[in-house]
JSON list of C-alpha atoms in Angstrom, two decimals:
[
{"chain": "A", "resi": 1, "resn": "MET", "atom": "CA", "xyz": [38.35, -128.50, 19.53]},
{"chain": "A", "resi": 2, "resn": "THR", "atom": "CA", "xyz": [38.10, -129.24, 15.84]},
{"chain": "A", "resi": 3, "resn": "ALA", "atom": "CA", "xyz": [38.86, -126.63, 13.20]},
{"chain": "A", "resi": 4, "resn": "ARG", "atom": "CA", "xyz": [35.19, -126.56, 12.30]},
{"chain": "A", "resi": 5, "resn": "GLY", "atom": "CA", "xyz": [34.19, -126.05, 15.94]},
{"chain": "A", "resi": 6, "resn": "ALA", "atom": "CA", "xyz": [36.72, -123.23, 16.27]},
{"chain": "A", "resi": 7, "resn": "ALA", "atom": "CA", "xyz": [35.34, -121.58, 13.13]},
{"chain": "A", "resi": 8, "resn": "TRP", "atom": "CA", "xyz": [31.80, -121.75, 14.49]},
{"chain": "A", "resi": 9, "resn": "GLY", "atom": "CA", "xyz": [33.06, -120.39, 17.82]},
{"chain": "A", "resi": 10, "resn": "ARG", "atom": "CA", "xyz": [34.60, -117.40, 16.05]},
{"chain": "A", "resi": 11, "resn": "LEU", "atom": "CA", "xyz": [31.36, -116.90, 14.14]},
{"chain": "A", "resi": 12, "resn": "ALA", "atom": "CA", "xyz": [29.34, -116.98, 17.38]},
{"chain": "A", "resi": 13, "resn": "GLY", "atom": "CA", "xyz": [31.68, -114.45, 19.00]},
{"chain": "A", "resi": 14, "resn": "ARG", "atom": "CA", "xyz": [31.44, -112.25, 15.94]},
{"chain": "A", "resi": 15, "resn": "LEU", "atom": "CA", "xyz": [27.64, -112.46, 16.05]},
{"chain": "A", "resi": 16, "resn": "VAL", "atom": "CA", "xyz": [27.65, -111.36, 19.71]},
{"chain": "A", "resi": 17, "resn": "ARG", "atom": "CA", "xyz": [29.93, -108.41, 18.90]},
{"chain": "A", "resi": 18, "resn": "TYR", "atom": "CA", "xyz": [27.77, -107.56, 15.87]},
{"chain": "A", "resi": 19, "resn": "GLY", "atom": "CA", "xyz": [24.75, -107.58, 18.17]},
{"chain": "A", "resi": 20, "resn": "LEU", "atom": "CA", "xyz": [26.42, -105.25, 20.67]},
{"chain": "A", "resi": 21, "resn": "VAL", "atom": "CA", "xyz": [27.36, -102.81, 17.92]},
{"chain": "A", "resi": 22, "resn": "GLY", "atom": "CA", "xyz": [23.82, -103.15, 16.59]},
{"chain": "A", "resi": 23, "resn": "LEU", "atom": "CA", "xyz": [22.37, -102.24, 19.99]},
{"chain": "A", "resi": 24, "resn": "SER", "atom": "CA", "xyz": [24.32, -99.00, 19.90]},
{"chain": "A", "resi": 25, "resn": "GLY", "atom": "CA", "xyz": [22.96, -98.48, 16.38]},
{"chain": "A", "resi": 26, "resn": "VAL", "atom": "CA", "xyz": [19.43, -99.01, 17.66]},
{"chain": "A", "resi": 27, "resn": "GLY", "atom": "CA", "xyz": [20.05, -96.17, 20.12]},
{"chain": "A", "resi": 28, "resn": "VAL", "atom": "CA", "xyz": [21.30, -93.91, 17.32]},
{"chain": "A", "resi": 29, "resn": "ASN", "atom": "CA", "xyz": [18.37, -95.00, 15.14]},
{"chain": "A", "resi": 30, "resn": "PHE", "atom": "CA", "xyz": [15.76, -94.18, 17.79]},
{"chain": "A", "resi": 31, "resn": "LEU", "atom": "CA", "xyz": [17.39, -90.85, 18.68]},
{"chain": "A", "resi": 32, "resn": "VAL", "atom": "CA", "xyz": [17.43, -89.66, 15.06]},
{"chain": "A", "resi": 33, "resn": "LEU", "atom": "CA", "xyz": [13.94, -91.05, 14.45]},
{"chain": "A", "resi": 34, "resn": "ARG", "atom": "CA", "xyz": [12.60, -89.22, 17.48]},
{"chain": "A", "resi": 35, "resn": "LEU", "atom": "CA", "xyz": [14.20, -85.95, 16.37]},
{"chain": "A", "resi": 36, "resn": "ASP", "atom": "CA", "xyz": [12.85, -86.36, 12.82]},
{"chain": "A", "resi": 37, "resn": "TRP", "atom": "CA", "xyz": [9.37, -87.32, 13.97]},
{"chain": "A", "resi": 38, "resn": "VAL", "atom": "CA", "xyz": [8.86, -84.84, 16.81]},
{"chain": "A", "resi": 39, "resn": "LEU", "atom": "CA", "xyz": [10.93, -81.82, 15.77]},
{"chain": "A", "resi": 40, "resn": "LEU", "atom": "CA", "xyz": [10.79, -81.99, 11.99]},
{"chain": "A", "resi": 41, "resn": "HIS", "atom": "CA", "xyz": [7.43, -83.77, 11.57]},
{"chain": "A", "resi": 42, "resn": "ALA", "atom": "CA", "xyz": [9.03, -85.71, 8.72]},
{"chain": "A", "resi": 43, "resn": "TRP", "atom": "CA", "xyz": [7.10, -88.16, 6.58]},
{"chain": "A", "resi": 44, "resn": "PRO", "atom": "CA", "xyz": [7.45, -91.71, 7.90]},
{"chain": "A", "resi": 45, "resn": "TRP", "atom": "CA", "xyz": [9.63, -92.93, 5.00]},
{"chain": "A", "resi": 46, "resn": "LEU", "atom": "CA", "xyz": [11.99, -89.96, 5.45]},
{"chain": "A", "resi": 47, "resn": "ALA", "atom": "CA", "xyz": [12.14, -90.22, 9.24]},
{"chain": "A", "resi": 48, "resn": "PHE", "atom": "CA", "xyz": [12.84, -93.96, 9.13]},
{"chain": "A", "resi": 49, "resn": "GLY", "atom": "CA", "xyz": [15.31, -93.55, 6.26]},
{"chain": "A", "resi": 50, "resn": "THR", "atom": "CA", "xyz": [17.46, -90.89, 7.94]},
{"chain": "A", "resi": 51, "resn": "ALA", "atom": "CA", "xyz": [17.42, -92.81, 11.22]},
{"chain": "A", "resi": 52, "resn": "ILE", "atom": "CA", "xyz": [18.58, -95.93, 9.42]},
{"chain": "A", "resi": 53, "resn": "GLU", "atom": "CA", "xyz": [21.43, -94.16, 7.60]},
{"chain": "A", "resi": 54, "resn": "ALA", "atom": "CA", "xyz": [22.68, -92.52, 10.80]},
{"chain": "A", "resi": 55, "resn": "ALA", "atom": "CA", "xyz": [22.83, -95.96, 12.41]},
{"chain": "A", "resi": 56, "resn": "ILE", "atom": "CA", "xyz": [24.56, -97.42, 9.33]},
{"chain": "A", "resi": 57, "resn": "VAL", "atom": "CA", "xyz": [27.47, -94.99, 9.65]},
{"chain": "A", "resi": 58, "resn": "THR", "atom": "CA", "xyz": [28.02, -95.59, 13.37]},
{"chain": "A", "resi": 59, "resn": "ASN", "atom": "CA", "xyz": [27.54, -99.35, 12.98]},
{"chain": "A", "resi": 60, "resn": "TYR", "atom": "CA", "xyz": [30.08, -99.52, 10.15]},
{"chain": "A", "resi": 61, "resn": "LEU", "atom": "CA", "xyz": [32.75, -97.92, 12.31]},
{"chain": "A", "resi": 62, "resn": "GLY", "atom": "CA", "xyz": [31.94, -100.18, 15.26]},
{"chain": "A", "resi": 63, "resn": "ASN", "atom": "CA", "xyz": [31.76, -103.34, 13.18]},
{"chain": "A", "resi": 64, "resn": "ALA", "atom": "CA", "xyz": [34.95, -102.61, 11.26]},
{"chain": "A", "resi": 65, "resn": "ARG", "atom": "CA", "xyz": [37.00, -102.14, 14.44]},
{"chain": "A", "resi": 66, "resn": "PHE", "atom": "CA", "xyz": [35.23, -104.28, 17.04]},
{"chain": "A", "resi": 67, "resn": "THR", "atom": "CA", "xyz": [33.39, -107.07, 15.21]},
{"chain": "A", "resi": 68, "resn": "PHE", "atom": "CA", "xyz": [35.51, -107.84, 12.16]},
{"chain": "A", "resi": 69, "resn": "LEU", "atom": "CA", "xyz": [38.87, -106.42, 13.35]},
{"chain": "A", "resi": 70, "resn": "ALA", "atom": "CA", "xyz": [39.41, -104.55, 10.08]},
{"chain": "A", "resi": 71, "resn": "PRO", "atom": "CA", "xyz": [40.56, -100.97, 9.70]},
{"chain": "A", "resi": 72, "resn": "PRO", "atom": "CA", "xyz": [37.90, -98.72, 8.21]},
{"chain": "A", "resi": 73, "resn": "ALA", "atom": "CA", "xyz": [38.39, -98.32, 4.46]},
{"chain": "A", "resi": 74, "resn": "TRP", "atom": "CA", "xyz": [36.38, -96.69, 1.70]},
{"chain": "A", "resi": 75, "resn": "GLY", "atom": "CA", "xyz": [35.84, -99.96, -0.20]},
{"chain": "A", "resi": 76, "resn": "SER", "atom": "CA", "xyz": [34.37, -101.81, 2.76]},
{"chain": "A", "resi": 77, "resn": "PHE", "atom": "CA", "xyz": [32.42, -98.69, 3.77]},
{"chain": "A", "resi": 78, "resn": "LEU", "atom": "CA", "xyz": [30.77, -98.60, 0.34]},
{"chain": "A", "resi": 79, "resn": "ARG", "atom": "CA", "xyz": [30.04, -102.36, 0.44]},
{"chain": "A", "resi": 80, "resn": "TYR", "atom": "CA", "xyz": [28.67, -101.99, 3.98]},
{"chain": "A", "resi": 81, "resn": "ASN", "atom": "CA", "xyz": [26.41, -99.16, 2.85]},
{"chain": "A", "resi": 82, "resn": "LEU", "atom": "CA", "xyz": [25.10, -101.26, -0.04]},
{"chain": "A", "resi": 83, "resn": "VAL", "atom": "CA", "xyz": [24.39, -104.17, 2.29]},
{"chain": "A", "resi": 84, "resn": "ALA", "atom": "CA", "xyz": [22.91, -101.95, 4.98]},
{"chain": "A", "resi": 85, "resn": "ALA", "atom": "CA", "xyz": [20.85, -100.01, 2.45]},
{"chain": "A", "resi": 86, "resn": "GLY", "atom": "CA", "xyz": [19.30, -103.26, 1.27]},
{"chain": "A", "resi": 87, "resn": "GLY", "atom": "CA", "xyz": [18.59, -104.38, 4.83]},
{"chain": "A", "resi": 88, "resn": "GLY", "atom": "CA", "xyz": [17.50, -100.85, 5.68]},
{"chain": "A", "resi": 89, "resn": "ALA", "atom": "CA", "xyz": [15.11, -100.72, 2.73]},
{"chain": "A", "resi": 90, "resn": "VAL", "atom": "CA", "xyz": [13.50, -103.92, 3.99]},
{"chain": "A", "resi": 91, "resn": "GLN", "atom": "CA", "xyz": [13.34, -102.45, 7.52]},
{"chain": "A", "resi": 92, "resn": "ASP", "atom": "CA", "xyz": [11.94, -99.15, 6.21]},
{"chain": "A", "resi": 93, "resn": "ALA", "atom": "CA", "xyz": [9.26, -100.94, 4.18]},
{"chain": "A", "resi": 94, "resn": "ILE", "atom": "CA", "xyz": [8.21, -103.13, 7.11]},
{"chain": "A", "resi": 95, "resn": "SER", "atom": "CA", "xyz": [8.16, -100.18, 9.53]},
{"chain": "A", "resi": 96, "resn": "SER", "atom": "CA", "xyz": [6.26, -97.90, 7.16]},
{"chain": "A", "resi": 97, "resn": "LEU", "atom": "CA", "xyz": [3.67, -100.58, 6.37]},
{"chain": "A", "resi": 98, "resn": "LEU", "atom": "CA", "xyz": [3.12, -101.18, 10.07]},
{"chain": "A", "resi": 99, "resn": "VAL", "atom": "CA", "xyz": [2.68, -97.43, 10.72]},
{"chain": "A", "resi": 100, "resn": "HIS", "atom": "CA", "xyz": [0.08, -97.35, 7.94]},
{"chain": "A", "resi": 101, "resn": "ALA", "atom": "CA", "xyz": [-1.57, -100.32, 9.68]},
{"chain": "A", "resi": 102, "resn": "HIS", "atom": "CA", "xyz": [-1.88, -98.04, 12.75]},
{"chain": "A", "resi": 103, "resn": "TRP", "atom": "CA", "xyz": [1.05, -99.37, 14.77]},
{"chain": "A", "resi": 104, "resn": "ASN", "atom": "CA", "xyz": [2.93, -96.93, 16.99]},
{"chain": "A", "resi": 105, "resn": "TYR", "atom": "CA", "xyz": [5.94, -95.69, 15.00]},
{"chain": "A", "resi": 106, "resn": "LEU", "atom": "CA", "xyz": [8.43, -96.84, 17.68]},
{"chain": "A", "resi": 107, "resn": "ALA", "atom": "CA", "xyz": [6.94, -100.36, 17.79]},
{"chain": "A", "resi": 108, "resn": "ALA", "atom": "CA", "xyz": [6.92, -100.46, 13.98]},
{"chain": "A", "resi": 109, "resn": "ASN", "atom": "CA", "xyz": [10.58, -99.48, 13.94]},
{"chain": "A", "resi": 110, "resn": "LEU", "atom": "CA", "xyz": [11.45, -102.17, 16.49]},
{"chain": "A", "resi": 111, "resn": "ALA", "atom": "CA", "xyz": [9.64, -104.79, 14.37]},
{"chain": "A", "resi": 112, "resn": "GLY", "atom": "CA", "xyz": [11.65, -103.90, 11.25]},
{"chain": "A", "resi": 113, "resn": "ILE", "atom": "CA", "xyz": [15.10, -103.86, 12.85]},
{"chain": "A", "resi": 114, "resn": "PRO", "atom": "CA", "xyz": [15.71, -107.65, 13.28]},
{"chain": "A", "resi": 115, "resn": "VAL", "atom": "CA", "xyz": [15.06, -108.38, 9.61]},
{"chain": "A", "resi": 116, "resn": "GLY", "atom": "CA", "xyz": [17.53, -105.73, 8.46]},
{"chain": "A", "resi": 117, "resn": "THR", "atom": "CA", "xyz": [20.03, -106.96, 11.05]},
{"chain": "A", "resi": 118, "resn": "LEU", "atom": "CA", "xyz": [19.99, -110.56, 9.83]},
{"chain": "A", "resi": 119, "resn": "ILE", "atom": "CA", "xyz": [20.53, -109.48, 6.23]},
{"chain": "A", "resi": 120, "resn": "GLY", "atom": "CA", "xyz": [23.39, -107.22, 7.31]},
{"chain": "A", "resi": 121, "resn": "PHE", "atom": "CA", "xyz": [25.24, -109.80, 9.41]},
{"chain": "A", "resi": 122, "resn": "VAL", "atom": "CA", "xyz": [25.23, -112.53, 6.80]},
{"chain": "A", "resi": 123, "resn": "LEU", "atom": "CA", "xyz": [26.38, -110.24, 4.00]},
{"chain": "A", "resi": 124, "resn": "SER", "atom": "CA", "xyz": [28.97, -108.49, 6.20]},
{"chain": "A", "resi": 125, "resn": "GLN", "atom": "CA", "xyz": [30.41, -111.88, 7.08]},
{"chain": "A", "resi": 126, "resn": "VAL", "atom": "CA", "xyz": [30.56, -113.24, 3.56]},
{"chain": "A", "resi": 127, "resn": "TRP", "atom": "CA", "xyz": [31.21, -110.10, 1.47]},
{"chain": "A", "resi": 128, "resn": "VAL", "atom": "CA", "xyz": [31.85, -106.75, 3.17]},
{"chain": "A", "resi": 129, "resn": "PHE", "atom": "CA", "xyz": [34.70, -107.58, 5.55]},
{"chain": "A", "resi": 130, "resn": "ARG", "atom": "CA", "xyz": [35.83, -111.01, 4.36]},
{"chain": "A", "resi": 131, "resn": "SER", "atom": "CA", "xyz": [37.90, -109.81, 1.38]},
{"chain": "A", "resi": 132, "resn": "ALA", "atom": "CA", "xyz": [39.72, -107.17, 3.43]},
{"chain": "A", "resi": 133, "resn": "ALA", "atom": "CA", "xyz": [40.65, -109.69, 6.12]},
{"chain": "A", "resi": 134, "resn": "GLY", "atom": "CA", "xyz": [41.77, -112.29, 3.61]},
{"chain": "A", "resi": 135, "resn": "LYS", "atom": "CA", "xyz": [44.16, -109.87, 1.91]},
{"chain": "A", "resi": 136, "resn": "ARG", "atom": "CA", "xyz": [45.78, -108.95, 5.22]},
{"chain": "A", "resi": 137, "resn": "GLY", "atom": "CA", "xyz": [45.68, -112.43, 6.74]},
{"chain": "A", "resi": 138, "resn": "MET", "atom": "CA", "xyz": [44.60, -110.99, 10.08]},
{"chain": "A", "resi": 139, "resn": "ARG", "atom": "CA", "xyz": [44.79, -113.19, 13.14]},
{"chain": "A", "resi": 140, "resn": "GLY", "atom": "CA", "xyz": [41.28, -113.70, 14.49]},
{"chain": "A", "resi": 141, "resn": "GLY", "atom": "CA", "xyz": [39.83, -111.71, 11.62]},
{"chain": "A", "resi": 142, "resn": "THR", "atom": "CA", "xyz": [37.04, -112.86, 9.43]},
{"chain": "A", "resi": 143, "resn": "SER", "atom": "CA", "xyz": [38.33, -116.28, 8.50]},
{"chain": "A", "resi": 144, "resn": "GLY", "atom": "CA", "xyz": [35.62, -118.67, 9.44]},
{"chain": "A", "resi": 145, "resn": "PRO", "atom": "CA", "xyz": [32.77, -120.59, 7.93]},
{"chain": "A", "resi": 146, "resn": "SER", "atom": "CA", "xyz": [32.13, -120.15, 4.23]},
{"chain": "A", "resi": 147, "resn": "ALA", "atom": "CA", "xyz": [29.09, -118.34, 2.90]},
{"chain": "A", "resi": 148, "resn": "GLY", "atom": "CA", "xyz": [27.45, -121.71, 2.31]},
{"chain": "A", "resi": 149, "resn": "ALA", "atom": "CA", "xyz": [28.13, -122.80, 5.89]},
{"chain": "A", "resi": 150, "resn": "VAL", "atom": "CA", "xyz": [26.70, -119.57, 7.30]},
{"chain": "A", "resi": 151, "resn": "LEU", "atom": "CA", "xyz": [23.57, -119.90, 5.18]},
{"chain": "A", "resi": 152, "resn": "ALA", "atom": "CA", "xyz": [23.25, -123.60, 6.03]},
{"chain": "A", "resi": 153, "resn": "GLY", "atom": "CA", "xyz": [23.47, -122.70, 9.72]},
{"chain": "A", "resi": 154, "resn": "LEU", "atom": "CA", "xyz": [20.54, -120.33, 9.19]},
{"chain": "A", "resi": 155, "resn": "GLY", "atom": "CA", "xyz": [18.45, -123.13, 7.70]},
{"chain": "A", "resi": 156, "resn": "PHE", "atom": "CA", "xyz": [19.23, -122.64, 4.02]},
{"chain": "A", "resi": 157, "resn": "ARG", "atom": "CA", "xyz": [20.22, -125.88, 2.31]},
{"chain": "A", "resi": 158, "resn": "ARG", "atom": "CA", "xyz": [21.54, -126.59, -1.15]},
{"chain": "A", "resi": 159, "resn": "ARG", "atom": "CA", "xyz": [19.51, -128.83, -3.35]},
{"chain": "A", "resi": 160, "resn": "PRO", "atom": "CA", "xyz": [21.48, -131.89, -4.46]},
{"chain": "A", "resi": 161, "resn": "HIS", "atom": "CA", "xyz": [22.63, -131.90, -8.07]},
{"chain": "A", "resi": 162, "resn": "PRO", "atom": "CA", "xyz": [20.73, -134.37, -10.29]}
]
């Protein structure tokens, strides 16, 4: 296998692990959302927001240890929260708009999750956990395709220089 093929293989494995951690986060998200919605009768933006943040915390811990093989640290936790907050804000906006369009709140939540997930994976790969792994030189850590290669694999292409 070529070095490039091995790097893409590591990326694919990391994406699968990220997805598994994310599934656990979906469970946390729905549990907190249900409690907020049914017990507290929270406004949609507040119910979705607290559900998202609860999932962010559990997903950070799972992704640090299981997906990116990095010990939890305050710096990466803060970066992860910034990334997840951005993805979460997009998810929250999509979910809230769909509720206002008369979607069921659970279906609206499920529609917003994939968009936030994609944003989170790409930025976790290229920013949140990459610097920590590079400093430690971890075996099997986050070395892999560059940010440009990840984005190119998602269909983003650079324009040629004139």
